[in-house]
Tab-separated table of C-alpha atoms and ligand atoms in Angstrom:
chain	number	residue	atom	x	y	z
A	926	MET	CA	121.913	-12.304	73.849
A	927	THR	CA	123.725	-10.498	76.893
A	928	LYS	CA	123.306	-12.316	80.493
A	929	SER	CA	121.571	-10.739	83.055
A	930	PHE	CA	123.032	-9.144	85.998
A	931	ASN	CA	122.251	-8.103	89.181
A	932	ALA	CA	122.429	-4.308	88.274
A	933	LEU	CA	120.372	-4.432	85.022
A	934	ALA	CA	117.959	-6.556	87.214
A	935	MET	CA	117.955	-4.052	90.191
A	936	ALA	CA	117.474	-0.901	86.986
A	937	GLN	CA	114.638	-2.712	86.477
A	938	GLU	CA	112.791	-3.343	88.957
A	939	LYS	CA	113.450	-0.175	90.128
A	940	ILE	CA	111.774	0.722	86.989
A	941	ALA	CA	108.920	-0.862	87.364
A	942	ASP	CA	108.726	0.244	90.984
A	943	LEU	CA	108.276	3.995	89.869
A	944	ASP	CA	105.563	2.627	87.016
A	945	GLN	CA	103.445	1.197	89.342
A	946	GLN	CA	103.934	4.089	91.919
A	947	LEU	CA	102.457	6.506	88.894
A	948	LEU	CA	105.902	8.028	88.971
A	949	LYS	CA	107.856	7.262	85.103
A	950	ARG	CA	108.256	10.015	83.293
A	951	SER	CA	108.677	10.117	79.625
A	952	LEU	CA	110.085	11.828	77.197
A	953	ARG	CA	108.518	13.502	74.544
A	954	VAL	CA	110.204	14.389	71.663
A	955	THR	CA	109.383	17.942	69.927
A	956	ASN	CA	109.813	18.593	66.102
A	957	THR	CA	109.492	22.750	65.843
A	958	PRO	CA	111.318	25.611	68.124
A	959	CYS	CA	110.136	25.977	71.488
A	960	ASP	CA	106.684	28.433	71.142
A	961	THR	CA	103.750	28.659	72.453
A	962	HIS	CA	101.883	26.004	69.991
A	963	ILE	CA	104.334	22.805	69.063
A	964	GLN	CA	104.146	20.031	67.147
A	965	VAL	CA	104.595	16.727	69.137
A	966	ALA	CA	105.177	13.476	67.443
A	967	GLY	CA	103.372	15.344	63.951
A	968	ARG	CA	100.865	16.724	66.408
A	969	HIS	CA	99.759	20.017	67.234
A	970	LEU	CA	99.898	21.386	70.437
A	971	LYS	CA	99.417	24.546	72.538
A	972	ALA	CA	102.213	24.561	75.077
A	973	PHE	CA	101.501	26.191	78.663
A	974	CYS	CA	104.634	24.400	80.137
A	975	SER	CA	107.941	25.631	78.821
A	976	ASN	CA	109.995	28.931	81.261
A	977	ASP	CA	110.321	30.625	77.843
A	978	TYR	CA	108.369	32.948	79.581
A	979	LEU	CA	108.831	36.721	77.689
A	980	GLY	CA	108.707	34.295	73.809
A	981	LEU	CA	111.810	34.720	72.953
A	982	ALA	CA	113.613	30.891	72.500
A	983	ASN	CA	112.154	31.172	69.218
A	984	HIS	CA	113.204	34.947	68.346
A	985	PRO	CA	113.863	36.147	64.984
A	986	ASP	CA	116.463	38.939	66.365
A	987	LEU	CA	118.398	35.670	68.974
A	988	ILE	CA	118.118	33.113	65.655
A	989	ASN	CA	120.151	35.726	63.804
A	990	ALA	CA	122.404	36.434	66.583
A	991	LEU	CA	123.339	32.531	67.215
A	992	ALA	CA	123.709	32.147	63.431
A	993	GLU	CA	126.275	35.665	63.577
A	994	GLY	CA	127.755	34.269	66.718
A	995	GLY	CA	129.028	31.271	64.993
A	996	GLU	CA	130.678	32.820	61.691
A	997	LEU	CA	132.335	35.271	64.140
A	998	TYR	CA	132.994	32.390	67.007
A	999	GLY	CA	132.793	28.911	65.834
A	1000	ALA	CA	130.868	26.043	67.019
A	1001	GLY	CA	132.968	25.521	70.344
A	1002	SER	CA	135.149	26.797	72.836
A	1003	GLY	CA	137.572	24.052	72.941
A	1004	ALA	CA	138.711	24.499	76.509
A	1005	SER	CA	136.999	25.337	80.060
A	1006	HIS	CA	137.646	29.221	81.046
A	1007	LEU	CA	140.841	29.003	82.424
A	1008	ILE	CA	142.612	26.816	80.088
A	1009	SER	CA	141.840	28.876	76.591
A	1010	GLY	CA	138.061	28.602	76.443
A	1011	HIS	CA	137.180	32.130	77.804
A	1012	SER	CA	136.615	34.160	75.111
A	1013	ILE	CA	135.593	37.914	74.691
A	1014	ALA	CA	131.839	37.626	74.104
A	1015	HIS	CA	132.309	35.860	77.334
A	1016	GLU	CA	133.542	38.707	78.917
A	1017	LEU	CA	131.486	41.066	77.298
A	1018	LEU	CA	128.095	38.931	78.695
A	1019	GLU	CA	129.416	38.543	82.495
A	1020	LYS	CA	130.044	42.427	81.921
A	1021	LYS	CA	126.094	43.267	80.965
A	1022	LEU	CA	124.733	40.265	83.264
A	1023	ALA	CA	126.895	42.670	86.150
A	1024	SER	CA	125.281	46.245	84.860
A	1025	PHE	CA	122.125	44.672	85.308
A	1026	GLN	CA	122.462	43.915	89.359
A	1027	ALA	CA	124.976	47.262	89.067
A	1028	GLU	CA	122.135	49.166	91.723
A	1029	HIS	CA	121.846	46.083	93.945
A	1030	ILE	CA	125.420	44.495	95.035
A	1031	PRO	CA	128.320	46.938	95.257
A	1032	ASN	CA	131.260	46.102	93.334
A	1033	VAL	CA	129.220	43.894	91.403
A	1034	ARG	CA	131.372	41.268	89.249
A	1035	ALA	CA	129.061	38.428	87.127
A	1036	LEU	CA	130.210	34.653	86.221
A	1037	PHE	CA	129.234	32.891	83.574
A	1038	PHE	CA	128.434	29.121	83.663
A	1039	SER	CA	126.577	26.826	81.227
A	1040	THR	CA	123.887	26.127	82.599
A	1041	GLY	CA	121.712	27.012	85.841
A	1042	TYR	CA	122.677	23.760	87.913
A	1043	MET	CA	125.933	23.851	87.875
A	1044	ALA	CA	126.396	27.701	88.424
A	1045	ASN	CA	123.946	26.584	91.923
A	1046	LEU	CA	126.346	23.973	92.896
A	1047	ALA	CA	129.730	26.298	92.477
A	1048	ALA	CA	128.541	29.257	94.291
A	1049	ILE	CA	127.172	26.636	97.396
A	1050	THR	CA	130.409	24.341	97.217
A	1051	GLY	CA	132.560	27.034	96.730
A	1052	LEU	CA	131.280	29.086	99.153
A	1053	ALA	CA	131.526	26.949	102.017
A	1054	LYS	CA	135.411	26.784	101.304
A	1055	LEU	CA	135.532	29.797	102.708
A	1056	THR	CA	136.538	28.411	106.241
A	1057	GLN	CA	137.357	26.055	108.227
A	1058	ARG	CA	135.721	21.921	107.861
A	1059	GLY	CA	133.317	22.025	110.276
A	1060	GLU	CA	132.828	26.167	110.247
A	1061	VAL	CA	130.145	26.989	107.784
A	1062	SER	CA	126.197	26.065	108.656
A	1063	LEU	CA	124.099	26.146	105.490
A	1064	TYR	CA	120.030	27.614	105.858
A	1065	SER	CA	118.018	26.286	103.087
A	1066	ALA	CA	114.743	27.037	102.214
A	1067	LYS	CA	112.559	23.325	101.933
A	1068	LEU	CA	111.093	24.146	98.549
A	1069	ASN	CA	114.034	24.788	97.025
A	1070	HIS	CA	114.820	23.601	93.558
A	1071	ALA	CA	116.849	20.850	93.205
A	1072	SER	CA	120.428	22.029	92.280
A	1073	LEU	CA	120.153	24.015	95.301
A	1074	ILE	CA	119.265	20.757	97.308
A	1075	ASP	CA	122.054	19.376	95.432
A	1076	GLY	CA	124.710	22.320	96.328
A	1077	VAL	CA	123.638	21.965	99.861
A	1078	ARG	CA	124.388	18.539	100.019
A	1079	LEU	CA	127.705	18.662	98.525
A	1080	ALA	CA	128.744	21.086	100.089
A	1081	SER	CA	127.761	19.467	103.125
A	1082	ALA	CA	129.695	16.186	102.478
A	1083	GLN	CA	133.200	18.517	101.021
A	1084	THR	CA	132.160	20.617	104.149
A	1085	ASN	CA	131.200	19.166	107.174
A	1086	ALA	CA	128.825	21.807	107.073
A	1087	VAL	CA	125.727	21.961	109.533
A	1088	VAL	CA	122.014	22.432	107.170
A	1089	SER	CA	118.860	23.340	108.426
A	1090	LEU	CA	115.937	23.372	106.410
A	1091	PHE	CA	113.427	26.417	106.816
A	1092	ASP	CA	110.090	27.431	105.811
A	1093	HIS	CA	109.938	30.053	103.169
A	1094	THR	CA	106.732	31.244	103.932
A	1095	CYS	CA	108.251	32.219	107.611
A	1096	PRO	CA	111.585	33.643	107.367
A	1097	SER	CA	111.194	34.545	110.623
A	1098	SER	CA	112.246	30.959	111.722
A	1099	LEU	CA	115.384	31.660	111.359
A	1100	ILE	CA	116.641	34.012	113.718
A	1101	GLU	CA	116.364	31.583	116.635
A	1102	LEU	CA	118.447	28.982	114.613
A	1103	LEU	CA	120.724	31.961	113.838
A	1104	LYS	CA	121.102	33.594	117.077
A	1105	ALA	CA	122.258	30.646	118.403
A	1106	ASP	CA	124.817	29.949	115.875
A	1107	LYS	CA	128.610	30.149	116.295
A	1108	LYS	CA	130.000	29.508	113.001
A	1109	PRO	CA	132.046	31.968	111.568
A	1110	LEU	CA	130.611	31.462	107.813
A	1111	LYS	CA	126.427	31.038	107.889
A	1112	ILE	CA	125.086	31.482	104.269
A	1113	ILE	CA	121.531	30.910	103.813
A	1114	VAL	CA	119.446	29.713	100.574
A	1115	THR	CA	116.258	30.421	98.714
A	1116	ASP	CA	115.030	30.119	95.329
A	1117	GLY	CA	113.655	33.908	94.690
A	1118	VAL	CA	110.502	32.839	92.740
A	1119	PHE	CA	109.780	29.301	94.126
A	1120	SER	CA	109.621	27.076	91.041
A	1121	MET	CA	106.683	24.615	91.339
A	1122	ASP	CA	104.200	27.710	93.404
A	1123	GLY	CA	105.261	30.561	91.383
A	1124	ASP	CA	105.159	32.430	95.262
A	1125	LEU	CA	108.515	34.335	95.361
A	1126	ALA	CA	110.568	34.780	98.657
A	1127	ALA	CA	110.474	37.344	101.416
A	1128	VAL	CA	114.082	38.740	99.990
A	1129	LYS	CA	114.151	41.746	102.514
A	1130	GLU	CA	113.364	39.954	105.513
A	1131	LEU	CA	115.755	37.590	104.334
A	1132	LEU	CA	118.172	39.766	104.072
A	1133	LYS	CA	117.553	41.824	107.392
A	1134	ILE	CA	117.995	38.856	108.678
A	1135	ALA	CA	121.414	37.705	107.121
A	1136	GLU	CA	122.621	41.414	108.403
A	1137	ASP	CA	121.219	41.271	112.034
A	1138	TYR	CA	123.080	37.836	112.105
A	1139	ASP	CA	125.957	38.311	109.658
A	1140	ALA	CA	124.814	35.768	107.271
A	1141	LEU	CA	125.440	35.806	103.430
A	1142	LEU	CA	122.160	35.228	100.721
A	1143	LEU	CA	122.045	33.591	97.762
A	1144	ILE	CA	119.111	34.338	96.344
A	1145	ASP	CA	118.154	31.884	92.968
A	1146	ASP	CA	116.208	34.476	90.285
A	1147	ALA	CA	115.786	31.776	87.711
A	1148	HIS	CA	112.657	32.376	87.312
A	1149	GLY	CA	112.813	36.234	88.218
A	1150	PHE	CA	115.345	36.993	85.982
A	1151	GLY	CA	114.124	38.546	82.889
A	1152	VAL	CA	110.590	39.223	84.488
A	1153	LEU	CA	110.869	40.917	87.609
A	1154	GLY	CA	111.383	45.269	87.528
A	1155	LYS	CA	110.379	47.634	85.432
A	1156	ASN	CA	114.092	46.423	82.884
A	1157	GLY	CA	113.479	42.746	83.812
A	1158	HIS	CA	116.592	42.712	85.895
A	1159	GLY	CA	115.502	40.373	88.247
A	1160	ILE	CA	113.726	40.466	92.545
A	1161	LEU	CA	116.553	42.462	93.728
A	1162	GLU	CA	115.390	45.180	91.047
A	1163	GLN	CA	111.715	44.531	91.827
A	1164	GLU	CA	111.965	44.796	95.620
A	1165	ARG	CA	114.796	48.063	95.670
A	1166	LEU	CA	117.167	45.601	97.270
A	1167	CYS	CA	121.428	45.927	98.091
A	1168	SER	CA	123.826	44.686	100.062
A	1169	ASP	CA	127.329	43.412	99.868
A	1170	ARG	CA	126.581	40.022	101.367
A	1171	ILE	CA	123.423	39.539	98.515
A	1172	ILE	CA	125.491	36.676	96.126
A	1173	TYR	CA	122.727	36.882	93.139
A	1174	ILE	CA	121.848	33.486	90.648
A	1175	GLY	CA	119.856	34.126	87.266
A	1176	THR	CA	119.310	31.288	85.008
A	1177	LEU	CA	119.532	32.235	81.230
A	1178	GLY	CA	117.625	29.532	79.167
A	1179	LYS	CA	113.917	30.723	81.099
A	1180	ALA	CA	112.959	34.358	80.350
A	1181	ALA	CA	116.415	34.835	78.496
A	1182	GLY	CA	115.510	32.263	75.844
A	1183	VAL	CA	118.873	30.671	75.271
A	1184	SER	CA	120.592	28.940	77.739
A	1185	GLY	CA	123.243	29.397	80.701
A	1186	ALA	CA	123.835	30.604	84.202
A	1187	PHE	CA	125.771	33.366	85.784
A	1188	ILE	CA	125.901	34.328	89.098
A	1189	CYS	CA	126.655	38.184	90.212
A	1190	ALA	CA	128.286	39.081	94.023
A	1191	GLN	CA	130.648	41.368	95.147
A	1192	ASP	CA	133.783	40.965	93.150
A	1193	SER	CA	136.089	39.190	96.222
A	1194	PHE	CA	133.477	36.716	96.093
A	1195	ILE	CA	133.388	36.228	92.310
A	1196	GLU	CA	137.666	35.800	92.132
A	1197	TRP	CA	137.241	33.122	94.915
A	1198	LEU	CA	134.794	30.853	92.965
A	1199	ILE	CA	137.614	31.227	89.543
A	1200	GLN	CA	139.892	30.130	91.830
A	1201	LYS	CA	137.466	27.644	93.910
A	1202	GLY	CA	134.487	26.928	92.112
A	1203	ARG	CA	134.995	22.732	91.395
A	1204	PRO	CA	131.532	23.090	88.367
A	1205	TYR	CA	133.373	26.025	86.858
A	1206	ILE	CA	136.908	25.134	86.564
A	1207	TYR	CA	136.512	21.453	85.322
A	1208	SER	CA	134.166	22.410	82.125
A	1209	THR	CA	134.595	23.281	78.648
A	1210	ALA	CA	133.055	27.112	78.176
A	1211	THR	CA	129.717	26.927	76.975
A	1212	PRO	CA	130.860	28.305	73.512
A	1213	PRO	CA	131.190	31.920	72.817
A	1214	ALA	CA	127.846	32.118	70.399
A	1215	ILE	CA	125.663	31.446	73.393
A	1216	ALA	CA	127.310	33.847	75.070
A	1217	HIS	CA	127.081	36.526	71.977
A	1218	THR	CA	123.489	34.999	71.401
A	1219	LEU	CA	122.524	36.225	75.038
A	1220	LEU	CA	123.937	40.066	74.285
A	1221	LYS	CA	120.977	40.089	72.394
A	1222	SER	CA	118.563	38.776	74.530
A	1223	LEU	CA	119.995	41.344	77.607
A	1224	ASP	CA	119.453	43.939	74.911
A	1225	LEU	CA	115.267	42.876	74.395
A	1226	ILE	CA	114.600	42.058	77.380
A	1227	GLU	CA	115.914	45.798	78.672
A	1228	GLY	CA	114.698	47.187	75.842
A	1229	GLU	CA	111.585	48.446	75.704
A	1230	GLU	CA	110.044	45.311	73.660
A	1231	GLY	CA	111.483	43.025	77.083
A	1232	CYS	CA	109.153	46.112	78.800
A	1233	THR	CA	106.391	45.335	76.060
A	1234	ARG	CA	106.467	41.681	76.818
A	1235	ARG	CA	106.556	41.943	80.504
A	1236	LYS	CA	103.363	44.336	80.316
A	1237	HIS	CA	101.746	41.644	78.271
A	1238	LEU	CA	102.633	38.885	80.351
A	1239	ASN	CA	101.097	40.683	83.683
A	1240	GLN	CA	98.038	40.890	81.572
A	1241	LEU	CA	97.826	37.467	81.201
A	1242	ILE	CA	98.312	37.042	84.885
A	1243	THR	CA	95.596	39.352	85.817
A	1244	ILE	CA	93.301	37.134	83.892
A	1245	TRP	CA	94.127	33.891	85.229
A	1246	GLN	CA	93.998	35.412	88.211
A	1247	GLU	CA	90.245	36.772	87.804
A	1248	GLU	CA	88.909	34.331	85.635
A	1249	MET	CA	90.240	31.131	86.654
A	1250	THR	CA	87.552	29.459	89.564
A	1251	PHE	CA	87.724	25.643	89.895
A	1252	VAL	CA	85.264	23.949	92.384
A	1253	ASN	CA	87.351	20.912	93.995
A	1254	TRP	CA	91.183	22.286	93.529
A	1255	ASP	CA	93.525	24.531	95.266
A	1256	LYS	CA	95.104	27.621	93.230
A	1257	VAL	CA	98.379	28.248	94.617
A	1258	SER	CA	98.399	32.366	95.199
A	1259	SER	CA	101.515	32.897	92.388
A	1260	CYS	CA	101.836	37.015	90.883
A	1261	THR	CA	104.631	35.350	88.426
A	1262	PRO	CA	104.133	33.180	84.903
A	1263	ILE	CA	103.812	30.425	87.089
A	1264	GLN	CA	100.394	29.250	88.137
A	1265	PRO	CA	100.129	25.580	89.330
A	1266	VAL	CA	96.781	23.722	89.949
A	1267	ILE	CA	97.279	21.460	92.777
A	1268	LEU	CA	95.761	18.211	92.372
A	1269	GLY	CA	96.591	16.289	95.142
A	1270	SER	CA	97.311	12.680	94.025
A	1271	ASN	CA	99.446	11.068	90.861
A	1272	ALA	CA	96.821	9.887	89.741
A	1273	ASN	CA	94.342	12.461	89.271
A	1274	ALA	CA	97.350	14.668	88.049
A	1275	LEU	CA	98.244	11.949	85.738
A	1276	MET	CA	94.220	12.081	84.344
A	1277	ALA	CA	93.872	15.973	84.640
A	1278	SER	CA	97.225	16.148	82.214
A	1279	THR	CA	96.119	13.163	79.575
A	1280	LEU	CA	92.516	14.543	79.061
A	1281	LEU	CA	94.446	18.330	78.259
A	1282	ASP	CA	96.629	16.300	75.671
A	1283	GLY	CA	93.723	15.164	74.146
A	1284	GLU	CA	91.656	18.823	74.146
A	1285	GLY	CA	95.410	19.584	71.844
A	1286	TYR	CA	97.409	21.171	75.053
A	1287	TRP	CA	101.158	20.499	76.402
A	1288	ILE	CA	100.871	20.530	80.105
A	1289	PRO	CA	102.413	17.732	82.201
A	1290	ALA	CA	101.711	16.575	85.347
A	1291	ILE	CA	104.414	17.319	88.198
A	1292	ARG	CA	104.594	14.276	90.642
A	1293	PRO	CA	106.917	13.769	93.426
A	1294	PRO	CA	110.125	14.366	94.390
A	1295	THR	CA	109.562	17.297	92.089
A	1296	VAL	CA	107.188	18.422	94.663
A	1297	PRO	CA	106.148	16.906	97.964
A	1298	LEU	CA	104.460	14.042	98.660
A	1299	GLY	CA	100.224	14.244	97.942
A	1300	SER	CA	101.070	17.841	96.140
A	1301	SER	CA	101.198	16.310	92.243
A	1302	ARG	CA	99.937	19.197	90.244
A	1303	LEU	CA	99.358	20.778	87.145
A	1304	ARG	CA	101.935	23.210	86.469
A	1305	ILE	CA	100.871	26.037	84.116
A	1306	THR	CA	103.172	28.728	82.672
A	1307	PHE	CA	103.044	31.472	80.427
A	1308	SER	CA	104.791	33.198	77.845
A	1309	ALA	CA	104.842	36.534	76.159
A	1310	ASN	CA	103.586	34.596	72.808
A	1311	HIS	CA	100.304	33.720	74.461
A	1312	SER	CA	97.480	35.982	73.604
A	1313	ALA	CA	94.062	36.426	75.576
A	1314	GLU	CA	92.543	34.600	73.622
A	1315	ASP	CA	94.820	31.633	74.193
A	1316	LEU	CA	94.629	31.664	77.508
A	1317	ARG	CA	90.949	32.124	77.533
A	1318	GLU	CA	90.594	29.331	75.773
A	1319	LEU	CA	92.386	27.611	78.008
A	1320	ILE	CA	90.388	28.181	80.939
A	1321	ALA	CA	86.531	26.838	79.440
A	1322	THR	CA	89.191	24.025	79.029
A	1323	LEU	CA	90.229	23.639	83.076
A	1324	LYS	CA	87.033	24.426	83.743
A	1325	VAL	CA	85.559	20.898	81.532
A	1326	ILE	CA	88.845	18.456	82.793
A	1327	GLU	CA	88.226	19.883	86.426
A	1328	GLN	CA	84.554	18.223	85.684
A	1329	LYS	CA	85.817	15.280	84.392
A	1330	VAL	CA	88.390	14.187	86.718
A	1331	ILE	CA	86.172	14.785	89.440
A	1332	GLY	CA	83.491	12.317	87.748
A	1333	LYS	CA	85.754	9.808	87.091
A	1334	GLN	CA	86.680	9.962	90.430
A	1335	ALA	CA	83.411	9.629	92.254
B	484	PLP	C1	114.882	27.550	90.699
B	484	PLP	C2	116.214	26.962	89.462
B	484	PLP	N1	117.451	26.869	89.157
B	484	PLP	C3	117.896	26.224	88.572
B	484	PLP	C4	117.984	25.275	88.059
B	484	PLP	C5	118.621	25.034	87.068
B	484	PLP	O1	119.056	25.903	85.725
B	484	PLP	P1	119.392	25.336	84.321
B	484	PLP	O2	118.190	24.876	83.871
B	484	PLP	O3	120.204	26.795	83.725
B	484	PLP	O4	120.048	24.229	84.852
B	484	PLP	C6	116.243	25.731	87.471
B	484	PLP	C7	115.660	24.826	86.352
B	484	PLP	O5	114.952	24.531	85.762
B	484	PLP	C8	115.126	26.279	88.555
B	484	PLP	O6	113.862	26.266	88.479
């Protein structure tokens, strides 16, 4: 038997603390592909929790492309991009990703990453190194995704960047801060679609502010890429923005149905990130078969099928907005497939999630630190593979669950 030692006792104590605060998370093992109906431990559940907004994760064309990619390029890339891991499949994917943003960023180039987390770390830390230590200011939206928060923290530790947080619902609060800022490099960092609330950043206003005060605007459109805009190109297409000071980040494991992420920016910024973006340089390139699969996914997103899927998704959003009414709980105003229901305490969110599970639904309780203290919630997400009937059944169930949770509280 292993002897107990300090670090082990600390870990056990910390985990017990989390459990006591109802903050311990646990893994559930699925044994069917990602879709709206999933098997978990032999049980059949209706899932309203993935980010597979267009329902492409289990699309036959992508499964075929993955097999074809394996035939063409083998299983692994074997090295980082700058050594020998950069294949023609990566190159073609980057060209296609850049073409999606060509109307929005002049002289645009794309850089592919294995995850959005890495892309965000690389973009923020890499750009912060464009100037001397202590000469950069980072303005970060308070409710940004953890990967942006970590990118900002790491950049601050590496370059002594000054960090200011702002409320994304009040972008004008940035003006006074920027007016007083004499640093040569300023970067505004924001989610495009806020991942836990589903609302959009005021990107037009932020771009105007960035232009007026000579800042870069970094937008993480993880939840907008594939979903927003007529062609699914994302928030820049939807809001018709064009600027050479935009750094656009999209992820490819959500609406695109596969995995990975990319940064789109002016060629010189991308060239700099290839030179200095440590998460890019010091990590093995994603298997080229994944890049090959993603090329097919981009075709679907841009083509007729993507348009049809986005239309259906929008119909689901309208049904939710019109038909879901709660007595006590708060809905957030969101025009995206992310539709949270705020329950407040961890206990209530867990209770609602457990009751939903009993009714055959998979909707986990989202708790701090993913969301602010006191705003624990059900994060309900729609996929184009949900039918209107699926959604109406969920709405009916949620109304019953609300009463049950309120009853148990009383
Ligand atoms: C807004 C946002 N950015 C970045 C990421 C990270 O992307 P990935 O899952 O590809 O690492 C996520 C993931 O959930 C996200 O919600």
